[in-house]
Short mmCIF file of C-alpha atoms and ligand atoms in Angstrom, two decimals:
data_model
loop_
_atom_site.label_atom_id
_atom_site.label_comp_id
_atom_site.label_asym_id
_atom_site.label_seq_id
_atom_site.Cartn_x
_atom_site.Cartn_y
_atom_site.Cartn_z
CA MET A 22 7.65 40.43 -18.60
CA SER A 23 10.37 39.19 -16.20
CA LEU A 24 10.03 36.03 -13.99
CA LYS A 25 13.73 36.43 -12.76
CA GLU A 26 13.92 35.13 -9.26
CA LYS A 27 11.02 32.76 -9.95
CA THR A 28 11.16 29.03 -9.80
CA ALA A 29 9.22 26.97 -11.77
CA VAL A 30 8.24 23.53 -11.70
CA VAL A 31 6.60 21.95 -14.55
CA THR A 32 5.57 18.24 -14.07
CA GLY A 33 5.97 15.70 -17.28
CA SER A 34 8.31 18.17 -18.96
CA ASN A 35 10.56 16.19 -20.95
CA SER A 36 8.33 15.95 -23.81
CA GLY A 37 5.39 17.51 -25.58
CA ILE A 38 3.43 20.67 -24.01
CA GLY A 39 5.29 20.54 -20.48
CA LEU A 40 8.91 21.01 -22.37
CA GLY A 41 7.45 24.13 -24.31
CA ILE A 42 5.90 25.87 -21.15
CA ALA A 43 9.33 24.94 -19.46
CA ARG A 44 11.17 26.59 -22.23
CA GLU A 45 8.58 29.71 -22.44
CA LEU A 46 9.38 30.19 -18.51
CA ALA A 47 13.01 30.00 -19.02
CA ALA A 48 12.87 32.62 -21.68
CA ALA A 49 10.85 34.90 -19.60
CA GLY A 50 13.77 34.48 -16.81
CA ALA A 51 12.38 31.81 -14.36
CA ASN A 52 14.57 29.22 -13.00
CA VAL A 53 12.85 25.86 -14.05
CA VAL A 54 12.56 22.41 -12.68
CA LEU A 55 12.09 19.54 -15.48
CA ASN A 56 10.35 16.39 -14.51
CA SER A 57 9.48 12.83 -15.63
CA PHE A 58 9.53 9.41 -14.29
CA THR A 59 12.39 8.38 -16.18
CA ASP A 60 16.29 9.39 -15.53
CA ASN A 61 18.16 9.22 -18.66
CA ASP A 62 20.82 11.32 -19.98
CA GLU A 63 18.57 12.76 -22.45
CA ASP A 64 16.24 14.13 -19.62
CA HIS A 65 19.30 15.95 -17.93
CA ALA A 66 20.58 17.13 -21.28
CA LEU A 67 17.27 18.94 -21.75
CA ALA A 68 17.84 20.90 -18.59
CA LYS A 69 21.12 21.89 -19.66
CA GLU A 70 20.17 23.13 -23.10
CA ILE A 71 17.61 25.34 -21.45
CA ALA A 72 19.89 26.54 -19.18
CA ALA A 73 22.32 27.34 -22.02
CA GLU A 74 20.08 29.09 -24.14
CA PHE A 75 18.14 31.16 -21.53
CA GLY A 76 20.73 31.78 -18.95
CA VAL A 77 18.70 30.50 -16.08
CA THR A 78 18.98 27.70 -13.59
CA ALA A 79 17.35 24.42 -15.04
CA ARG A 80 17.43 20.93 -13.39
CA TYR A 81 15.86 18.01 -14.17
CA ILE A 82 14.18 15.92 -11.23
CA LYS A 83 13.01 12.49 -11.45
CA ALA A 84 9.71 11.57 -9.92
CA ASP A 85 6.96 9.69 -10.81
CA MET A 86 3.50 11.51 -10.87
CA SER A 87 1.63 8.13 -10.20
CA LYS A 88 3.26 8.26 -6.55
CA ALA A 89 2.00 10.61 -3.75
CA ASP A 90 5.28 10.59 -2.19
CA GLU A 91 7.10 11.02 -5.30
CA CYS A 92 4.87 14.17 -6.31
CA ARG A 93 5.65 15.73 -2.83
CA ALA A 94 9.30 14.87 -2.97
CA LEU A 95 9.71 16.62 -6.36
CA ILE A 96 8.45 19.98 -4.50
CA GLU A 97 10.70 19.52 -1.55
CA GLN A 98 13.51 18.55 -3.96
CA ALA A 99 13.02 21.69 -6.02
CA GLY A 100 13.53 23.73 -2.71
CA ALA A 101 11.23 26.82 -4.09
CA CYS A 102 8.15 26.84 -6.10
CA ASP A 103 6.75 30.25 -6.96
CA ILE A 104 5.25 28.60 -10.48
CA LEU A 105 3.62 25.21 -10.30
CA VAL A 106 2.49 23.85 -13.54
CA ASN A 107 0.71 20.57 -13.23
CA ASN A 108 1.08 19.06 -16.56
CA ALA A 109 1.97 15.22 -16.61
CA GLY A 110 -0.59 13.33 -18.12
CA ILE A 111 -1.25 10.04 -20.21
CA GLN A 112 -4.31 8.76 -21.75
CA HIS A 113 -5.98 5.38 -22.81
CA VAL A 114 -8.84 4.86 -25.18
CA ALA A 115 -11.30 1.90 -24.54
CA ALA A 116 -14.87 1.62 -24.11
CA ILE A 117 -15.71 1.72 -20.47
CA ASP A 118 -16.54 -2.02 -20.07
CA GLU A 119 -13.28 -3.02 -21.60
CA PHE A 120 -11.25 -0.24 -19.71
CA PRO A 121 -8.38 -1.68 -18.09
CA VAL A 122 -8.53 -1.18 -14.25
CA GLU A 123 -4.38 -0.78 -14.29
CA LYS A 124 -5.19 2.07 -16.68
CA TRP A 125 -7.94 3.78 -14.77
CA ASP A 126 -5.71 3.91 -11.44
CA ALA A 127 -2.68 5.24 -13.43
CA ILE A 128 -4.87 8.10 -15.31
CA ILE A 129 -6.58 9.01 -11.81
CA ALA A 130 -3.15 9.21 -10.16
CA ILE A 131 -0.87 10.83 -12.90
CA ASN A 132 -3.65 13.31 -14.40
CA MET A 133 -5.32 14.33 -11.35
CA SER A 134 -4.06 13.32 -8.02
CA SER A 135 -0.58 14.22 -8.54
CA ALA A 136 -1.65 18.06 -8.86
CA PHE A 137 -3.58 17.24 -5.24
CA HIS A 138 0.05 16.26 -4.02
CA THR A 139 2.25 18.78 -5.49
CA THR A 140 -0.37 21.88 -4.87
CA ALA A 141 -0.31 20.76 -1.19
CA ALA A 142 3.56 20.87 -1.22
CA ALA A 143 4.02 24.09 -2.95
CA LEU A 144 1.38 26.07 -1.23
CA PRO A 145 3.47 26.61 1.81
CA MET A 146 6.43 27.58 -0.46
CA MET A 147 4.15 30.10 -2.32
CA ARG A 148 2.86 31.71 0.94
CA LYS A 149 6.25 31.94 2.56
CA ALA A 150 7.34 33.84 -0.62
CA GLY A 151 4.26 35.93 -0.76
CA TRP A 152 3.57 35.15 -4.30
CA GLY A 153 2.53 32.01 -6.25
CA ARG A 154 0.96 30.74 -9.69
CA VAL A 155 -0.74 27.05 -9.62
CA VAL A 156 -1.41 26.31 -13.59
CA ASN A 157 -3.00 23.32 -14.16
CA ILE A 158 -3.06 21.90 -17.64
CA ALA A 159 -6.51 20.16 -18.12
CA SER A 160 -8.34 19.91 -21.34
CA ALA A 161 -11.30 20.58 -23.74
CA HIS A 162 -11.97 17.15 -21.91
CA GLY A 163 -12.33 18.97 -18.50
CA LEU A 164 -15.22 20.83 -19.77
CA ARG A 165 -16.90 18.37 -22.38
CA ALA A 166 -16.77 14.78 -22.96
CA SER A 167 -16.20 12.22 -25.62
CA PRO A 168 -16.49 8.35 -25.65
CA PHE A 169 -13.78 5.64 -25.20
CA LYS A 170 -11.92 8.36 -22.75
CA SER A 171 -13.60 7.53 -19.33
CA ALA A 172 -10.55 7.70 -17.08
CA TYR A 173 -9.20 10.85 -18.66
CA ILE A 174 -12.50 12.95 -18.71
CA THR A 175 -13.04 11.93 -15.18
CA ALA A 176 -9.65 13.15 -14.10
CA LYS A 177 -9.62 16.39 -16.13
CA HIS A 178 -13.24 17.49 -14.92
CA GLY A 179 -11.48 16.74 -11.71
CA VAL A 180 -8.66 19.00 -12.11
CA VAL A 181 -11.04 21.96 -12.95
CA GLY A 182 -12.87 21.43 -9.79
CA MET A 183 -9.81 21.29 -7.64
CA THR A 184 -8.64 24.61 -9.35
CA LYS A 185 -11.63 26.18 -7.95
CA VAL A 186 -10.88 25.01 -4.37
CA VAL A 187 -7.38 25.88 -4.62
CA ALA A 188 -8.47 29.56 -5.69
CA LEU A 189 -10.85 29.96 -3.23
CA GLU A 190 -8.28 28.72 -0.12
CA THR A 191 -5.68 31.32 -1.61
CA ALA A 192 -8.08 34.10 -2.44
CA ARG A 193 -6.83 36.70 -0.07
CA GLU A 194 -3.07 35.99 -0.93
CA ALA A 195 -1.09 37.03 -3.86
CA ILE A 196 -1.47 33.26 -5.22
CA THR A 197 -3.90 32.25 -8.18
CA ALA A 198 -4.79 28.92 -9.56
CA ASN A 199 -5.97 28.68 -13.10
CA ALA A 200 -6.80 25.58 -15.43
CA ILE A 201 -5.83 25.56 -19.14
CA CYS A 202 -8.32 23.89 -21.51
CA PRO A 203 -6.71 22.93 -24.75
CA GLY A 204 -8.11 21.26 -27.80
CA TYR A 205 -6.07 18.91 -29.88
CA VAL A 206 -2.29 19.69 -29.72
CA LEU A 207 -0.02 17.61 -32.00
CA THR A 208 2.44 16.02 -29.24
CA PRO A 209 3.40 12.45 -28.84
CA LEU A 210 0.22 12.03 -26.45
CA VAL A 211 -1.97 12.87 -29.38
CA GLU A 212 0.02 10.90 -31.97
CA LYS A 213 0.01 7.80 -29.82
CA GLN A 214 -3.99 8.14 -29.90
CA ILE A 215 -4.45 8.24 -33.81
CA PRO A 216 -4.02 4.46 -34.27
CA ASN A 217 -6.19 3.58 -31.11
CA THR A 218 -9.08 6.10 -32.39
CA ALA A 219 -8.67 4.37 -35.87
CA LYS A 220 -9.15 1.01 -34.15
CA GLU A 221 -12.30 1.85 -32.06
CA TYR A 222 -14.05 3.07 -35.10
CA GLY A 223 -12.65 0.92 -37.64
CA ILE A 224 -11.56 3.49 -39.77
CA SER A 225 -8.17 4.66 -41.39
CA GLU A 226 -5.97 7.07 -39.36
CA ASP A 227 -6.25 9.82 -41.54
CA GLU A 228 -9.73 9.51 -41.19
CA ALA A 229 -9.46 9.41 -37.47
CA ILE A 230 -7.61 12.65 -37.63
CA GLU A 231 -10.24 14.53 -39.65
CA LYS A 232 -13.52 12.92 -38.78
CA VAL A 233 -13.04 11.98 -34.76
CA ILE A 234 -10.02 14.10 -33.60
CA LEU A 235 -10.57 17.36 -35.05
CA LEU A 236 -14.13 16.77 -35.65
CA LYS A 237 -15.07 18.65 -32.49
CA GLN A 238 -12.54 21.23 -33.09
CA PRO A 239 -14.16 24.00 -35.64
CA SER A 240 -11.06 25.66 -36.51
CA LYS A 241 -9.69 22.17 -37.85
CA GLU A 242 -6.21 23.13 -36.96
CA PHE A 243 -4.18 21.56 -34.01
CA VAL A 244 -3.28 24.16 -31.42
CA THR A 245 0.31 24.73 -30.80
CA VAL A 246 2.56 23.94 -27.63
CA GLU A 247 3.69 27.49 -27.96
CA GLN A 248 0.12 29.08 -27.73
CA VAL A 249 -0.38 26.85 -24.52
CA ALA A 250 2.62 28.01 -23.11
CA GLY A 251 2.17 31.55 -23.84
CA ILE A 252 -1.09 31.54 -21.70
CA VAL A 253 0.80 30.11 -18.87
CA THR A 254 3.24 32.95 -19.24
CA PHE A 255 0.17 35.09 -19.15
CA LEU A 256 -1.13 33.71 -16.31
CA CYS A 257 2.05 34.48 -14.58
CA SER A 258 2.08 38.23 -15.39
CA ASP A 259 0.60 41.06 -13.49
CA ALA A 260 -2.33 41.31 -15.90
CA ALA A 261 -3.57 38.11 -14.69
CA ALA A 262 -3.37 38.73 -10.92
CA GLN A 263 -7.40 38.83 -10.45
CA ILE A 264 -7.72 35.86 -12.81
CA THR A 265 -8.29 32.98 -10.37
CA GLY A 266 -10.30 29.80 -10.07
CA THR A 267 -11.04 29.91 -13.60
CA THR A 268 -10.62 27.87 -17.13
CA ILE A 269 -9.04 29.33 -20.25
CA SER A 270 -9.72 27.51 -23.22
CA ALA A 271 -7.76 27.17 -26.63
CA ASP A 272 -9.59 25.05 -28.44
CA GLY A 273 -10.31 26.39 -31.69
CA GLY A 274 -14.10 27.07 -30.74
CA TRP A 275 -14.70 23.35 -29.36
CA THR A 276 -16.16 24.10 -26.13
CA SER A 277 -18.42 27.02 -27.71
CA GLN A 278 -20.57 24.54 -29.59
P1 NAD B 3 3.14 14.25 -23.67
O1 NAD B 3 3.09 12.56 -23.88
O2 NAD B 3 4.00 14.66 -24.98
O3 NAD B 3 3.85 14.69 -22.35
C1 NAD B 3 3.28 13.94 -21.33
C2 NAD B 3 4.40 14.15 -20.32
O4 NAD B 3 4.24 13.56 -18.89
C3 NAD B 3 5.60 13.62 -20.66
O5 NAD B 3 6.71 14.48 -20.27
C4 NAD B 3 5.68 12.49 -19.78
O6 NAD B 3 7.10 12.03 -19.66
C5 NAD B 3 5.03 12.95 -18.51
N1 NAD B 3 4.49 11.88 -17.70
C6 NAD B 3 3.91 10.69 -18.16
N2 NAD B 3 3.62 9.73 -17.24
C7 NAD B 3 4.46 10.41 -15.96
C8 NAD B 3 4.69 10.22 -14.79
N3 NAD B 3 4.04 8.92 -14.10
N4 NAD B 3 5.36 10.83 -14.06
C9 NAD B 3 5.83 12.08 -14.46
N5 NAD B 3 5.78 12.33 -15.82
C10 NAD B 3 4.81 11.41 -16.56
O7 NAD B 3 1.70 14.78 -23.89
P2 NAD B 3 1.45 16.22 -24.13
O8 NAD B 3 0.41 16.20 -25.23
O9 NAD B 3 2.57 17.07 -24.01
O10 NAD B 3 0.36 16.20 -22.74
C11 NAD B 3 0.80 17.04 -21.37
C12 NAD B 3 -0.19 17.51 -20.99
O11 NAD B 3 -1.55 18.34 -21.50
C13 NAD B 3 -1.39 16.20 -20.25
O12 NAD B 3 -1.86 16.54 -18.96
C14 NAD B 3 -2.49 16.14 -21.56
O13 NAD B 3 -3.67 15.68 -20.76
C15 NAD B 3 -2.64 17.70 -21.58
N6 NAD B 3 -3.35 17.87 -22.88
C16 NAD B 3 -2.84 17.61 -23.98
C17 NAD B 3 -3.67 17.86 -25.11
C18 NAD B 3 -3.09 17.32 -26.40
O14 NAD B 3 -3.86 17.35 -27.56
N7 NAD B 3 -1.79 16.96 -26.69
C19 NAD B 3 -4.85 18.52 -25.26
C20 NAD B 3 -5.20 18.89 -23.85
C21 NAD B 3 -4.58 18.64 -22.68
#
């Protein structure tokens, strides 16, 4: 499949799943815009590496996905947005009565509201181009709950709902909107959760991986970044043109329980 002439904007893509998705889309020929809230030489170097490796145009644009105006400015600065991957996300693990308010606000803004703002800014560009793909990186936690993750689960369920609305509002156009719901993928976001989960449950970090984190993942294997990225490129293909408003789980059987 070739995505030549398409421009993909991937939010939160200087690390983990987002970076893997940007690389996969570039490998399929798309020009890519990388993003995060930092503006380091390393961030721009990632874009240069992708451009050199895949022969596409790759840029890094700093924008803080916790801020509405910066979400919209990211899309405007990209100049084109045929493929929008809403991937930026953070996590915080705490009981609901101890959950810090500023963490709640940040998670709702970054993991949920940012997708509203970027989608609102990108849809007119997709309509003008006559083609578009919105791919929201939700989570198995967009479909199921676990204790101590109130903000994350609220945000991810919200993203799944928003995905359905975008699909209905674009149903008569060559635009689709879908959410991918991965189980646990071993990225910096999950690595950071291991000590907190161990603390919440009063167990060792090894036990936290086996007994808590992968407890609900019957395969007992982490999903890989490449597997999630492969679903994004599939959703950009012609074979997926009638797949819209739905969720695709990659969770080792978690949500079949
Ligand atoms: P990660 O921490 O490696 O990546 C998160 C990305 O978001 C980073 O590039 C980070 O810089 C960026 N980001 C954070 N705050 C931002 C902000 N304010 N503005 C812009 N960018 C910001 O984590 P990851 O595991 O790759 O997570 C990526 C997405 O996948 C998240 O939405 C996460 O919820 C989702 N997800 C992850 C897993 C998993 O197990 N790792 C499972 C399901 C869903």
